[in-house]
Protein backbone atom coordinates (compact mmCIF):
# COMPACT_ATOMS: atom_id res chain seq x y z
CA UNK A 1 0.00 0.00 0.00
CA UNK A 2 1.44 3.40 -0.90
CA UNK A 3 1.77 6.15 1.71
CA UNK A 4 -1.06 8.30 0.28
CA UNK A 5 -3.58 5.54 0.99
CA UNK A 6 -2.01 4.64 4.32
CA UNK A 7 -2.83 7.99 5.98
CA UNK A 8 -6.49 7.79 4.93
CA UNK A 9 -6.71 4.16 6.03
CA UNK A 10 -5.09 4.92 9.38
CA UNK A 11 -7.36 7.90 10.01
CA UNK A 12 -10.54 5.78 9.76
CA UNK A 13 -9.07 2.32 10.25
CA UNK A 14 -10.77 1.38 7.00
CA UNK A 15 -10.03 1.13 3.30
CA UNK A 16 -10.49 4.50 1.52
CA UNK A 17 -13.85 4.67 -0.27
CA UNK A 18 -14.32 5.40 -3.92
CA UNK A 19 -17.60 5.55 -5.67
CA UNK A 20 -20.29 7.20 -3.62
CA UNK A 21 -21.54 10.23 -1.76
CA UNK A 22 -24.06 10.12 1.07
CA UNK A 23 -25.25 13.19 2.99
CA UNK A 24 -27.55 13.64 5.95
CA UNK A 25 -29.10 17.00 6.87
CA UNK A 26 -31.17 17.55 10.03
CA UNK A 27 -33.16 20.78 10.32
CA UNK A 28 -36.29 21.93 12.16
CA UNK A 29 -37.58 18.46 13.09
CA UNK A 30 -36.92 16.91 9.67
CA UNK A 31 -33.96 14.82 8.55
CA UNK A 32 -33.02 13.98 4.98
CA UNK A 33 -30.51 11.37 3.83
CA UNK A 34 -29.48 11.48 0.17
CA UNK A 35 -27.09 9.45 -1.95
CA UNK A 36 -25.89 9.31 -5.51
CA UNK A 37 -26.42 6.32 -7.80
CA UNK A 38 -22.97 5.65 -9.24
CA UNK A 39 -21.19 2.34 -8.71
CA UNK A 40 -17.60 2.40 -9.91
CA UNK A 41 -15.04 -0.33 -10.40
CA UNK A 42 -11.72 1.40 -10.69
CA UNK A 43 -12.21 4.17 -13.23
CA UNK A 44 -15.23 2.53 -14.87
CA UNK A 45 -18.86 3.33 -14.10
CA UNK A 46 -20.52 -0.06 -13.64
CA UNK A 47 -24.00 1.18 -12.72
CA UNK A 48 -25.41 4.72 -12.72
CA UNK A 49 -28.63 4.17 -10.75
CA UNK A 50 -27.87 2.18 -7.60
CA UNK A 51 -29.99 2.79 -4.52
CA UNK A 52 -27.67 3.45 -1.56
CA UNK A 53 -30.27 5.09 0.68
CA UNK A 54 -33.24 3.17 2.04
CA UNK A 55 -35.78 2.93 4.82
CA UNK A 56 -35.27 0.28 7.47
CA UNK A 57 -36.84 -0.74 10.75
CA UNK A 58 -40.45 -1.05 11.75
CA UNK A 59 -42.67 1.03 9.46
CA UNK A 60 -39.56 2.52 7.77
CA UNK A 61 -38.99 4.87 10.70
CA UNK A 62 -35.21 4.90 10.09
CA UNK A 63 -33.41 5.98 6.93
CA UNK A 64 -29.91 4.75 6.21
CA UNK A 65 -27.28 5.35 3.55
CA UNK A 66 -24.00 3.55 3.01
CA UNK A 67 -20.61 4.04 1.44
CA UNK A 68 -18.41 1.04 0.81
CA UNK A 69 -18.81 -2.56 -0.25
CA UNK A 70 -22.43 -3.34 -1.13
CA UNK A 71 -22.58 -6.82 0.40
CA UNK A 72 -21.04 -5.46 3.60
CA UNK A 73 -23.58 -2.63 3.71
CA UNK A 74 -26.50 -5.05 3.31
CA UNK A 75 -25.12 -7.14 6.15
CA UNK A 76 -24.96 -4.01 8.32
CA UNK A 77 -28.49 -2.93 7.32
CA UNK A 78 -29.78 -6.37 8.37
CA UNK A 79 -27.89 -6.25 11.66
CA UNK A 80 -29.14 -2.73 12.39
CA UNK A 81 -32.73 -3.79 11.66
CA UNK A 82 -32.37 -6.65 14.16
CA UNK A 83 -30.97 -4.25 16.76
CA UNK A 84 -33.85 -1.83 16.14
CA UNK A 85 -36.30 -4.65 16.72
CA UNK A 86 -34.43 -5.78 19.83
CA UNK A 87 -34.39 -2.26 21.31
CA UNK A 88 -37.95 -1.22 20.37
CA UNK A 89 -36.95 1.17 17.59
CA UNK A 90 -34.51 3.20 19.72
CA UNK A 91 -32.00 4.20 17.05
CA UNK A 92 -29.26 5.50 19.37
CA UNK A 93 -29.27 2.32 21.46
CA UNK A 94 -29.43 0.08 18.38
CA UNK A 95 -26.57 2.01 16.74
CA UNK A 96 -24.35 1.75 19.83
CA UNK A 97 -24.99 -1.98 20.09
CA UNK A 98 -24.28 -2.47 16.37
CA UNK A 99 -21.06 -0.46 16.69
CA UNK A 100 -19.96 -2.66 19.60
CA UNK A 101 -20.60 -5.79 17.57
CA UNK A 102 -18.99 -4.30 14.47
CA UNK A 103 -15.83 -3.50 16.39
CA UNK A 104 -15.51 -6.73 18.36
CA UNK A 105 -17.03 -9.50 16.23
CA UNK A 106 -14.41 -11.36 14.18
CA UNK A 107 -16.65 -11.52 11.08
CA UNK A 108 -18.13 -8.02 11.27
CA UNK A 109 -14.75 -6.42 11.93
CA UNK A 110 -13.79 -7.15 8.31
CA UNK A 111 -16.79 -5.34 6.81
CA UNK A 112 -15.83 -2.29 4.77
CA UNK A 113 -18.58 0.28 4.86
CA UNK A 114 -19.64 3.50 6.57
CA UNK A 115 -23.24 4.39 7.33
CA UNK A 116 -25.35 7.46 7.95
CA UNK A 117 -28.54 6.59 9.83
CA UNK A 118 -31.35 8.81 11.05
CA UNK A 119 -34.77 8.79 12.63
CA UNK A 120 -37.01 11.69 13.62
CA UNK A 121 -34.78 12.48 16.60
CA UNK A 122 -31.17 11.74 15.71
CA UNK A 123 -28.67 11.75 12.82
CA UNK A 124 -25.63 9.46 13.22
CA UNK A 125 -22.50 8.30 11.39
CA UNK A 126 -21.48 4.70 12.13
CA UNK A 127 -17.99 3.33 11.45
CA UNK A 128 -16.23 -0.01 11.79
CA UNK A 129 -14.03 1.50 14.50
CA UNK A 130 -16.98 1.41 16.86
CA UNK A 131 -17.77 5.09 16.36
CA UNK A 132 -21.31 6.40 16.73
CA UNK A 133 -20.99 10.07 15.84
CA UNK A 134 -23.71 12.69 16.08
CA UNK A 135 -22.49 15.50 13.82
CA UNK A 136 -22.35 19.06 15.05
CA UNK A 137 -24.73 21.31 13.19
CA UNK A 138 -26.89 18.43 11.96
CA UNK A 139 -24.93 17.78 8.75
CA UNK A 140 -22.89 14.66 7.96
CA UNK A 141 -21.44 13.23 4.77
CA UNK A 142 -19.46 10.12 3.84
CA UNK A 143 -17.91 8.58 0.75
CA UNK A 144 -15.53 9.81 -1.91
CA UNK A 145 -17.56 12.96 -2.55
CA UNK A 146 -18.54 13.37 1.08
CA UNK A 147 -16.23 16.27 1.85
CA UNK A 148 -17.48 18.22 -1.18
CA UNK A 149 -21.12 17.64 -0.18
CA UNK A 150 -20.36 18.48 3.45
CA UNK A 151 -18.68 21.77 2.57
CA UNK A 152 -21.50 22.75 0.22
CA UNK A 153 -24.20 21.88 2.77
CA UNK A 154 -22.47 23.82 5.54
CA UNK A 155 -22.21 26.86 3.28
CA UNK A 156 -25.88 26.58 2.30
CA UNK A 157 -27.11 26.04 5.86
CA UNK A 158 -26.78 29.75 6.70
CA UNK A 159 -29.12 30.70 3.84
CA UNK A 160 -31.50 27.76 3.45
CA UNK A 161 -33.74 26.15 6.10
CA UNK A 162 -35.16 23.29 4.01
CA UNK A 163 -33.02 20.15 4.57
CA UNK A 164 -34.09 18.61 1.26
CA UNK A 165 -32.97 21.65 -0.72
CA UNK A 166 -29.65 21.69 1.15
CA UNK A 167 -29.06 17.98 0.53
CA UNK A 168 -30.00 18.11 -3.16
CA UNK A 169 -27.79 21.12 -3.87
CA UNK A 170 -24.88 19.65 -1.88
CA UNK A 171 -25.20 16.41 -3.87
CA UNK A 172 -25.14 18.41 -7.11
CA UNK A 173 -21.93 20.15 -6.03
CA UNK A 174 -20.36 16.78 -5.15
CA UNK A 175 -21.42 15.33 -8.53
CA UNK A 176 -19.88 18.31 -10.32
CA UNK A 177 -16.53 17.85 -8.54
CA UNK A 178 -16.09 14.14 -7.69
CA UNK A 179 -15.67 11.74 -10.63
CA UNK A 180 -16.96 8.89 -8.45
CA UNK A 181 -20.29 10.64 -7.78
CA UNK A 182 -23.19 11.22 -10.18
CA UNK A 183 -26.35 13.32 -10.11
CA UNK A 184 -28.88 10.47 -9.85
CA UNK A 185 -29.93 11.16 -6.27
CA UNK A 186 -32.04 8.95 -4.03
CA UNK A 187 -33.48 10.86 -1.10
CA UNK A 188 -35.44 9.70 1.95
CA UNK A 189 -36.70 11.83 4.83
CA UNK A 190 -38.07 11.38 8.33
CA UNK A 191 -39.77 13.78 10.70
CA UNK A 192 -42.21 16.63 10.17
PDB file of N, CA and C in Angstrom, residues 22-26 30-35 52-57 60-67 72-84 89-99 102 113-128 131-135 138-142 188-191:
ATOM      1  N   UNK A  22     -22.850  10.159   0.262  1.00  0.00           N
ATOM      2  CA  UNK A  22     -24.064  10.118   1.072  1.00  0.00           C
ATOM      3  C   UNK A  22     -24.026  11.336   1.981  1.00  0.00           C
ATOM      4  N   UNK A  23     -25.162  12.032   2.090  1.00  0.00           N
ATOM      5  CA  UNK A  23     -25.250  13.191   2.991  1.00  0.00           C
ATOM      6  C   UNK A  23     -26.513  13.095   3.825  1.00  0.00           C
ATOM      7  N   UNK A  24     -26.403  13.526   5.065  1.00  0.00           N
ATOM      8  CA  UNK A  24     -27.554  13.639   5.949  1.00  0.00           C
ATOM      9  C   UNK A  24     -27.654  15.072   6.444  1.00  0.00           C
ATOM     10  N   UNK A  25     -28.869  15.626   6.414  1.00  0.00           N
ATOM     11  CA  UNK A  25     -29.099  16.995   6.875  1.00  0.00           C
ATOM     12  C   UNK A  25     -30.303  16.993   7.804  1.00  0.00           C
ATOM     13  N   UNK A  26     -30.107  17.484   9.017  1.00  0.00           N
ATOM     14  CA  UNK A  26     -31.170  17.555  10.030  1.00  0.00           C
ATOM     15  C   UNK A  26     -31.472  19.027  10.314  1.00  0.00           C
ATOM     16  N   UNK A  30     -36.914  17.764  10.868  1.00  0.00           N
ATOM     17  CA  UNK A  30     -36.917  16.908   9.674  1.00  0.00           C
ATOM     18  C   UNK A  30     -35.488  16.540   9.329  1.00  0.00           C
ATOM     19  N   UNK A  31     -35.283  15.280   8.955  1.00  0.00           N
ATOM     20  CA  UNK A  31     -33.961  14.820   8.549  1.00  0.00           C
ATOM     21  C   UNK A  31     -34.053  14.170   7.189  1.00  0.00           C
ATOM     22  N   UNK A  32     -33.102  14.508   6.336  1.00  0.00           N
ATOM     23  CA  UNK A  32     -33.020  13.984   4.978  1.00  0.00           C
ATOM     24  C   UNK A  32     -31.690  13.255   4.824  1.00  0.00           C
ATOM     25  N   UNK A  33     -31.724  12.085   4.206  1.00  0.00           N
ATOM     26  CA  UNK A  33     -30.508  11.369   3.831  1.00  0.00           C
ATOM     27  C   UNK A  33     -30.581  11.162   2.319  1.00  0.00           C
ATOM     28  N   UNK A  34     -29.522  11.571   1.624  1.00  0.00           N
ATOM     29  CA  UNK A  34     -29.485  11.481   0.166  1.00  0.00           C
ATOM     30  C   UNK A  34     -28.194  10.811  -0.275  1.00  0.00           C
ATOM     31  N   UNK A  35     -28.274  10.098  -1.394  1.00  0.00           N
ATOM     32  CA  UNK A  35     -27.090   9.453  -1.950  1.00  0.00           C
ATOM     33  C   UNK A  35     -27.139   9.433  -3.455  1.00  0.00           C
ATOM     34  N   UNK A  52     -28.530   3.566  -2.735  1.00  0.00           N
ATOM     35  CA  UNK A  52     -27.665   3.447  -1.560  1.00  0.00           C
ATOM     36  C   UNK A  52     -28.305   4.024  -0.302  1.00  0.00           C
ATOM     37  N   UNK A  53     -29.508   4.544  -0.449  1.00  0.00           N
ATOM     38  CA  UNK A  53     -30.268   5.095   0.676  1.00  0.00           C
ATOM     39  C   UNK A  53     -31.591   4.357   0.717  1.00  0.00           C
ATOM     40  N   UNK A  54     -31.983   3.902   1.919  1.00  0.00           N
ATOM     41  CA  UNK A  54     -33.241   3.169   2.040  1.00  0.00           C
ATOM     42  C   UNK A  54     -33.833   3.318   3.434  1.00  0.00           C
ATOM     43  N   UNK A  55     -35.088   2.953   3.530  1.00  0.00           N
ATOM     44  CA  UNK A  55     -35.780   2.934   4.819  1.00  0.00           C
ATOM     45  C   UNK A  55     -35.591   1.555   5.437  1.00  0.00           C
ATOM     46  N   UNK A  56     -35.384   1.537   6.753  1.00  0.00           N
ATOM     47  CA  UNK A  56     -35.268   0.279   7.467  1.00  0.00           C
ATOM     48  C   UNK A  56     -36.046   0.376   8.768  1.00  0.00           C
ATOM     49  N   UNK A  57     -36.158  -0.740   9.462  1.00  0.00           N
ATOM     50  CA  UNK A  57     -36.844  -0.742  10.748  1.00  0.00           C
ATOM     51  C   UNK A  57     -38.344  -0.844  10.588  1.00  0.00           C
ATOM     52  N   UNK A  60     -40.483   1.624   8.475  1.00  0.00           N
ATOM     53  CA  UNK A  60     -39.562   2.515   7.770  1.00  0.00           C
ATOM     54  C   UNK A  60     -39.227   3.776   8.530  1.00  0.00           C
ATOM     55  N   UNK A  61     -39.206   3.692   9.860  1.00  0.00           N
ATOM     56  CA  UNK A  61     -38.988   4.867  10.703  1.00  0.00           C
ATOM     57  C   UNK A  61     -37.540   5.344  10.705  1.00  0.00           C
ATOM     58  N   UNK A  62     -36.628   4.551  10.147  1.00  0.00           N
ATOM     59  CA  UNK A  62     -35.210   4.902  10.088  1.00  0.00           C
ATOM     60  C   UNK A  62     -34.786   4.933   8.630  1.00  0.00           C
ATOM     61  N   UNK A  63     -34.009   5.949   8.268  1.00  0.00           N
ATOM     62  CA  UNK A  63     -33.410   5.983   6.935  1.00  0.00           C
ATOM     63  C   UNK A  63     -31.911   5.784   7.099  1.00  0.00           C
ATOM     64  N   UNK A  64     -31.327   5.078   6.135  1.00  0.00           N
ATOM     65  CA  UNK A  64     -29.909   4.754   6.214  1.00  0.00           C
ATOM     66  C   UNK A  64     -29.291   4.831   4.828  1.00  0.00           C
ATOM     67  N   UNK A  65     -28.046   5.310   4.786  1.00  0.00           N
ATOM     68  CA  UNK A  65     -27.279   5.350   3.554  1.00  0.00           C
ATOM     69  C   UNK A  65     -25.903   4.783   3.827  1.00  0.00           C
ATOM     70  N   UNK A  66     -25.300   4.175   2.811  1.00  0.00           N
ATOM     71  CA  UNK A  66     -23.999   3.545   3.009  1.00  0.00           C
ATOM     72  C   UNK A  66     -22.998   3.950   1.953  1.00  0.00           C
ATOM     73  N   UNK A  67     -21.743   3.905   2.350  1.00  0.00           N
ATOM     74  CA  UNK A  67     -20.611   4.038   1.440  1.00  0.00           C
ATOM     75  C   UNK A  67     -19.734   2.831   1.692  1.00  0.00           C
ATOM     76  N   UNK A  72     -21.307  -5.822   2.210  1.00  0.00           N
ATOM     77  CA  UNK A  72     -21.042  -5.462   3.601  1.00  0.00           C
ATOM     78  C   UNK A  72     -22.124  -4.527   4.130  1.00  0.00           C
ATOM     79  N   UNK A  73     -22.538  -3.570   3.301  1.00  0.00           N
ATOM     80  CA  UNK A  73     -23.580  -2.632   3.713  1.00  0.00           C
ATOM     81  C   UNK A  73     -24.899  -3.355   3.961  1.00  0.00           C
ATOM     82  N   UNK A  74     -25.254  -4.307   3.096  1.00  0.00           N
ATOM     83  CA  UNK A  74     -26.501  -5.047   3.307  1.00  0.00           C
ATOM     84  C   UNK A  74     -26.444  -5.866   4.593  1.00  0.00           C
ATOM     85  N   UNK A  75     -25.289  -6.420   4.892  1.00  0.00           N
ATOM     86  CA  UNK A  75     -25.117  -7.143   6.153  1.00  0.00           C
ATOM     87  C   UNK A  75     -25.355  -6.197   7.327  1.00  0.00           C
ATOM     88  N   UNK A  76     -24.799  -4.991   7.242  1.00  0.00           N
ATOM     89  CA  UNK A  76     -24.963  -4.014   8.321  1.00  0.00           C
ATOM     90  C   UNK A  76     -26.409  -3.528   8.425  1.00  0.00           C
ATOM     91  N   UNK A  77     -27.069  -3.316   7.287  1.00  0.00           N
ATOM     92  CA  UNK A  77     -28.488  -2.933   7.315  1.00  0.00           C
ATOM     93  C   UNK A  77     -29.294  -4.000   8.061  1.00  0.00           C
ATOM     94  N   UNK A  78     -29.058  -5.276   7.723  1.00  0.00           N
ATOM     95  CA  UNK A  78     -29.783  -6.369   8.373  1.00  0.00           C
ATOM     96  C   UNK A  78     -29.509  -6.402   9.867  1.00  0.00           C
ATOM     97  N   UNK A  79     -28.254  -6.240  10.239  1.00  0.00           N
ATOM     98  CA  UNK A  79     -27.893  -6.247  11.664  1.00  0.00           C
ATOM     99  C   UNK A  79     -28.538  -5.068  12.390  1.00  0.00           C
ATOM    100  N   UNK A  80     -28.532  -3.897  11.756  1.00  0.00           N
ATOM    101  CA  UNK A  80     -29.142  -2.729  12.391  1.00  0.00           C
ATOM    102  C   UNK A  80     -30.643  -2.936  12.545  1.00  0.00           C
ATOM    103  N   UNK A  81     -31.298  -3.520  11.551  1.00  0.00           N
ATOM    104  CA  UNK A  81     -32.728  -3.793  11.664  1.00  0.00           C
ATOM    105  C   UNK A  81     -33.025  -4.726  12.836  1.00  0.00           C
ATOM    106  N   UNK A  82     -32.185  -5.735  13.026  1.00  0.00           N
ATOM    107  CA  UNK A  82     -32.366  -6.652  14.156  1.00  0.00           C
ATOM    108  C   UNK A  82     -32.182  -5.918  15.483  1.00  0.00           C
ATOM    109  N   UNK A  83     -31.199  -5.025  15.531  1.00  0.00           N
ATOM    110  CA  UNK A  83     -30.972  -4.249  16.757  1.00  0.00           C
ATOM    111  C   UNK A  83     -32.139  -3.303  17.021  1.00  0.00           C
ATOM    112  N   UNK A  84     -32.682  -2.702  15.975  1.00  0.00           N
ATOM    113  CA  UNK A  84     -33.846  -1.828  16.143  1.00  0.00           C
ATOM    114  C   UNK A  84     -35.031  -2.600  16.697  1.00  0.00           C
ATOM    115  N   UNK A  89     -37.042   0.026  18.487  1.00  0.00           N
ATOM    116  CA  UNK A  89     -36.948   1.167  17.588  1.00  0.00           C
ATOM    117  C   UNK A  89     -36.086   2.305  18.069  1.00  0.00           C
ATOM    118  N   UNK A  90     -35.386   2.149  19.184  1.00  0.00           N
ATOM    119  CA  UNK A  90     -34.513   3.198  19.717  1.00  0.00           C
ATOM    120  C   UNK A  90     -33.215   3.230  18.898  1.00  0.00           C
ATOM    121  N   UNK A  91     -33.122   4.166  17.978  1.00  0.00           N
ATOM    122  CA  UNK A  91     -31.999   4.199  17.054  1.00  0.00           C
ATOM    123  C   UNK A  91     -30.660   4.367  17.765  1.00  0.00           C
ATOM    124  N   UNK A  92     -30.550   5.280  18.698  1.00  0.00           N
ATOM    125  CA  UNK A  92     -29.264   5.502  19.373  1.00  0.00           C
ATOM    126  C   UNK A  92     -28.779   4.221  20.042  1.00  0.00           C
ATOM    127  N   UNK A  93     -29.650   3.557  20.771  1.00  0.00           N
ATOM    128  CA  UNK A  93     -29.271   2.320  21.460  1.00  0.00           C
ATOM    129  C   UNK A  93     -28.909   1.239  20.447  1.00  0.00           C
ATOM    130  N   UNK A  94     -29.702   1.086  19.403  1.00  0.00           N
ATOM    131  CA  UNK A  94     -29.432   0.083  18.379  1.00  0.00           C
ATOM    132  C   UNK A  94     -28.095   0.358  17.686  1.00  0.00           C
ATOM    133  N   UNK A  95     -27.816   1.631  17.409  1.00  0.00           N
ATOM    134  CA  UNK A  95     -26.566   2.011  16.742  1.00  0.00           C
ATOM    135  C   UNK A  95     -25.356   1.719  17.623  1.00  0.00           C
ATOM    136  N   UNK A  96     -25.454   2.020  18.900  1.00  0.00           N
ATOM    137  CA  UNK A  96     -24.346   1.750  19.827  1.00  0.00           C
ATOM    138  C   UNK A  96     -24.095   0.246  19.911  1.00  0.00           C
ATOM    139  N   UNK A  97     -25.145  -0.530  20.007  1.00  0.00           N
ATOM    140  CA  UNK A  97     -24.985  -1.984  20.093  1.00  0.00           C
ATOM    141  C   UNK A  97     -24.418  -2.557  18.796  1.00  0.00           C
ATOM    142  N   UNK A  98     -24.860  -2.033  17.646  1.00  0.00           N
ATOM    143  CA  UNK A  98     -24.285  -2.472  16.371  1.00  0.00           C
ATOM    144  C   UNK A  98     -22.806  -2.107  16.301  1.00  0.00           C
ATOM    145  N   UNK A  99     -22.464  -0.902  16.720  1.00  0.00           N
ATOM    146  CA  UNK A  99     -21.063  -0.463  16.689  1.00  0.00           C
ATOM    147  C   UNK A  99     -20.189  -1.341  17.575  1.00  0.00           C
ATOM    148  N   UNK A 102     -19.798  -4.550  15.661  1.00  0.00           N
ATOM    149  CA  UNK A 102     -18.988  -4.304  14.470  1.00  0.00           C
ATOM    150  C   UNK A 102     -17.507  -4.237  14.840  1.00  0.00           C
ATOM    151  N   UNK A 113     -17.501  -0.645   5.192  1.00  0.00           N
ATOM    152  CA  UNK A 113     -18.581   0.284   4.865  1.00  0.00           C
ATOM    153  C   UNK A 113     -18.657   1.344   5.962  1.00  0.00           C
ATOM    154  N   UNK A 114     -19.261   2.454   5.619  1.00  0.00           N
ATOM    155  CA  UNK A 114     -19.637   3.499   6.572  1.00  0.00           C
ATOM    156  C   UNK A 114     -21.132   3.713   6.385  1.00  0.00           C
ATOM    157  N   UNK A 115     -21.802   4.174   7.426  1.00  0.00           N
ATOM    158  CA  UNK A 115     -23.242   4.389   7.325  1.00  0.00           C
ATOM    159  C   UNK A 115     -23.640   5.724   7.931  1.00  0.00           C
ATOM    160  N   UNK A 116     -24.636   6.348   7.323  1.00  0.00           N
ATOM    161  CA  UNK A 116     -25.349   7.456   7.947  1.00  0.00           C
ATOM    162  C   UNK A 116     -26.747   6.928   8.215  1.00  0.00           C
ATOM    163  N   UNK A 117     -27.214   7.058   9.453  1.00  0.00           N
ATOM    164  CA  UNK A 117     -28.542   6.592   9.829  1.00  0.00           C
ATOM    165  C   UNK A 117     -29.265   7.716  10.557  1.00  0.00           C
ATOM    166  N   UNK A 118     -30.586   7.744  10.411  1.00  0.00           N
ATOM    167  CA  UNK A 118     -31.353   8.815  11.045  1.00  0.00           C
ATOM    168  C   UNK A 118     -32.781   8.351  11.314  1.00  0.00           C
ATOM    169  N   UNK A 119     -33.341   8.886  12.379  1.00  0.00           N
ATOM    170  CA  UNK A 119     -34.774   8.791  12.628  1.00  0.00           C
ATOM    171  C   UNK A 119     -35.270  10.208  12.899  1.00  0.00           C
ATOM    172  N   UNK A 120     -36.467  10.346  13.413  1.00  0.00           N
ATOM    173  CA  UNK A 120     -37.010  11.688  13.616  1.00  0.00           C
ATOM    174  C   UNK A 120     -36.250  12.491  14.671  1.00  0.00           C
ATOM    175  N   UNK A 121     -35.462  11.802  15.506  1.00  0.00           N
ATOM    176  CA  UNK A 121     -34.778  12.480  16.604  1.00  0.00           C
ATOM    177  C   UNK A 121     -33.280  12.649  16.440  1.00  0.00           C
ATOM    178  N   UNK A 122     -32.630  11.764  15.711  1.00  0.00           N
ATOM    179  CA  UNK A 122     -31.170  11.741  15.715  1.00  0.00           C
ATOM    180  C   UNK A 122     -30.604  11.413  14.325  1.00  0.00           C
ATOM    181  N   UNK A 123     -29.440  12.003  14.039  1.00  0.00           N
ATOM    182  CA  UNK A 123     -28.670  11.746  12.817  1.00  0.00           C
ATOM    183  C   UNK A 123     -27.302  11.250  13.272  1.00  0.00           C
ATOM    184  N   UNK A 124     -26.863  10.080  12.764  1.00  0.00           N
ATOM    185  CA  UNK A 124     -25.625   9.460  13.220  1.00  0.00           C
ATOM    186  C   UNK A 124     -24.764   8.967  12.061  1.00  0.00           C
ATOM    187  N   UNK A 125     -23.453   8.958  12.286  1.00  0.00           N
ATOM    188  CA  UNK A 125     -22.504   8.300  11.390  1.00  0.00           C
ATOM    189  C   UNK A 125     -21.954   7.105  12.157  1.00  0.00           C
ATOM    190  N   UNK A 126     -21.992   5.929  11.528  1.00  0.00           N
ATOM    191  CA  UNK A 126     -21.477   4.697  12.130  1.00  0.00           C
ATOM    192  C   UNK A 126     -20.260   4.224  11.351  1.00  0.00           C
ATOM    193  N   UNK A 127     -19.203   3.835  12.088  1.00  0.00           N
ATOM    194  CA  UNK A 127     -17.986   3.334  11.448  1.00  0.00           C
ATOM    195  C   UNK A 127     -17.601   1.986  12.042  1.00  0.00           C
ATOM    196  N   UNK A 128     -16.739   1.275  11.327  1.00  0.00           N
ATOM    197  CA  UNK A 128     -16.231  -0.007  11.788  1.00  0.00           C
ATOM    198  C   UNK A 128     -15.270   0.101  12.948  1.00  0.00           C
ATOM    199  N   UNK A 131     -17.324   3.710  16.185  1.00  0.00           N
ATOM    200  CA  UNK A 131     -17.775   5.092  16.361  1.00  0.00           C
ATOM    201  C   UNK A 131     -19.262   5.227  16.075  1.00  0.00           C
ATOM    202  N   UNK A 132     -19.936   5.967  16.932  1.00  0.00           N
ATOM    203  CA  UNK A 132     -21.311   6.403  16.725  1.00  0.00           C
ATOM    204  C   UNK A 132     -21.252   7.909  16.915  1.00  0.00           C
ATOM    205  N   UNK A 133     -21.231   8.632  15.806  1.00  0.00           N
ATOM    206  CA  UNK A 133     -20.989  10.072  15.837  1.00  0.00           C
ATOM    207  C   UNK A 133     -22.264  10.840  15.510  1.00  0.00           C
ATOM    208  N   UNK A 134     -22.600  11.790  16.358  1.00  0.00           N
ATOM    209  CA  UNK A 134     -23.710  12.691  16.082  1.00  0.00           C
ATOM    210  C   UNK A 134     -23.099  14.005  15.630  1.00  0.00           C
ATOM    211  N   UNK A 135     -23.213  14.340  14.351  1.00  0.00           N
ATOM    212  CA  UNK A 135     -22.495  15.499  13.822  1.00  0.00           C
ATOM    213  C   UNK A 135     -22.988  16.827  14.376  1.00  0.00           C
ATOM    214  N   UNK A 138     -25.889  19.230  12.654  1.00  0.00           N
ATOM    215  CA  UNK A 138     -26.889  18.429  11.964  1.00  0.00           C
ATOM    216  C   UNK A 138     -26.590  18.125  10.514  1.00  0.00           C
ATOM    217  N   UNK A 139     -25.312  18.111  10.132  1.00  0.00           N
ATOM    218  CA  UNK A 139     -24.930  17.781   8.754  1.00  0.00           C
ATOM    219  C   UNK A 139     -23.787  16.783   8.793  1.00  0.00           C
ATOM    220  N   UNK A 140     -23.937  15.686   8.047  1.00  0.00           N
ATOM    221  CA  UNK A 140     -22.889  14.665   7.963  1.00  0.00           C
ATOM    222  C   UNK A 140     -22.811  14.167   6.531  1.00  0.00           C
ATOM    223  N   UNK A 141     -21.607  13.791   6.103  1.00  0.00           N
ATOM    224  CA  UNK A 141     -21.438  13.234   4.767  1.00  0.00           C
ATOM    225  C   UNK A 141     -20.318  12.205   4.791  1.00  0.00           C
ATOM    226  N   UNK A 142     -20.455  11.174   3.961  1.00  0.00           N
ATOM    227  CA  UNK A 142     -19.462  10.115   3.845  1.00  0.00           C
ATOM    228  C   UNK A 142     -19.251   9.780   2.375  1.00  0.00           C
ATOM    229  N   UNK A 188     -34.397  10.123   1.016  1.00  0.00           N
ATOM    230  CA  UNK A 188     -35.439   9.697   1.955  1.00  0.00           C
ATOM    231  C   UNK A 188     -35.438  10.676   3.118  1.00  0.00           C
ATOM    232  N   UNK A 189     -36.627  10.913   3.691  1.00  0.00           N
ATOM    233  CA  UNK A 189     -36.696  11.831   4.827  1.00  0.00           C
ATOM    234  C   UNK A 189     -37.548  11.250   5.953  1.00  0.00           C
ATOM    235  N   UNK A 190     -37.278  11.743   7.152  1.00  0.00           N
ATOM    236  CA  UNK A 190     -38.067  11.382   8.331  1.00  0.00           C
ATOM    237  C   UNK A 190     -38.348  12.645   9.120  1.00  0.00           C
ATOM    238  N   UNK A 191     -39.414  12.607   9.889  1.00  0.00           N
ATOM    239  CA  UNK A 191     -39.767  13.775  10.704  1.00  0.00           C
ATOM    240  C   UNK A 191     -40.912  14.542  10.101  1.00  0.00           C
TER     241      UNK A 191
END
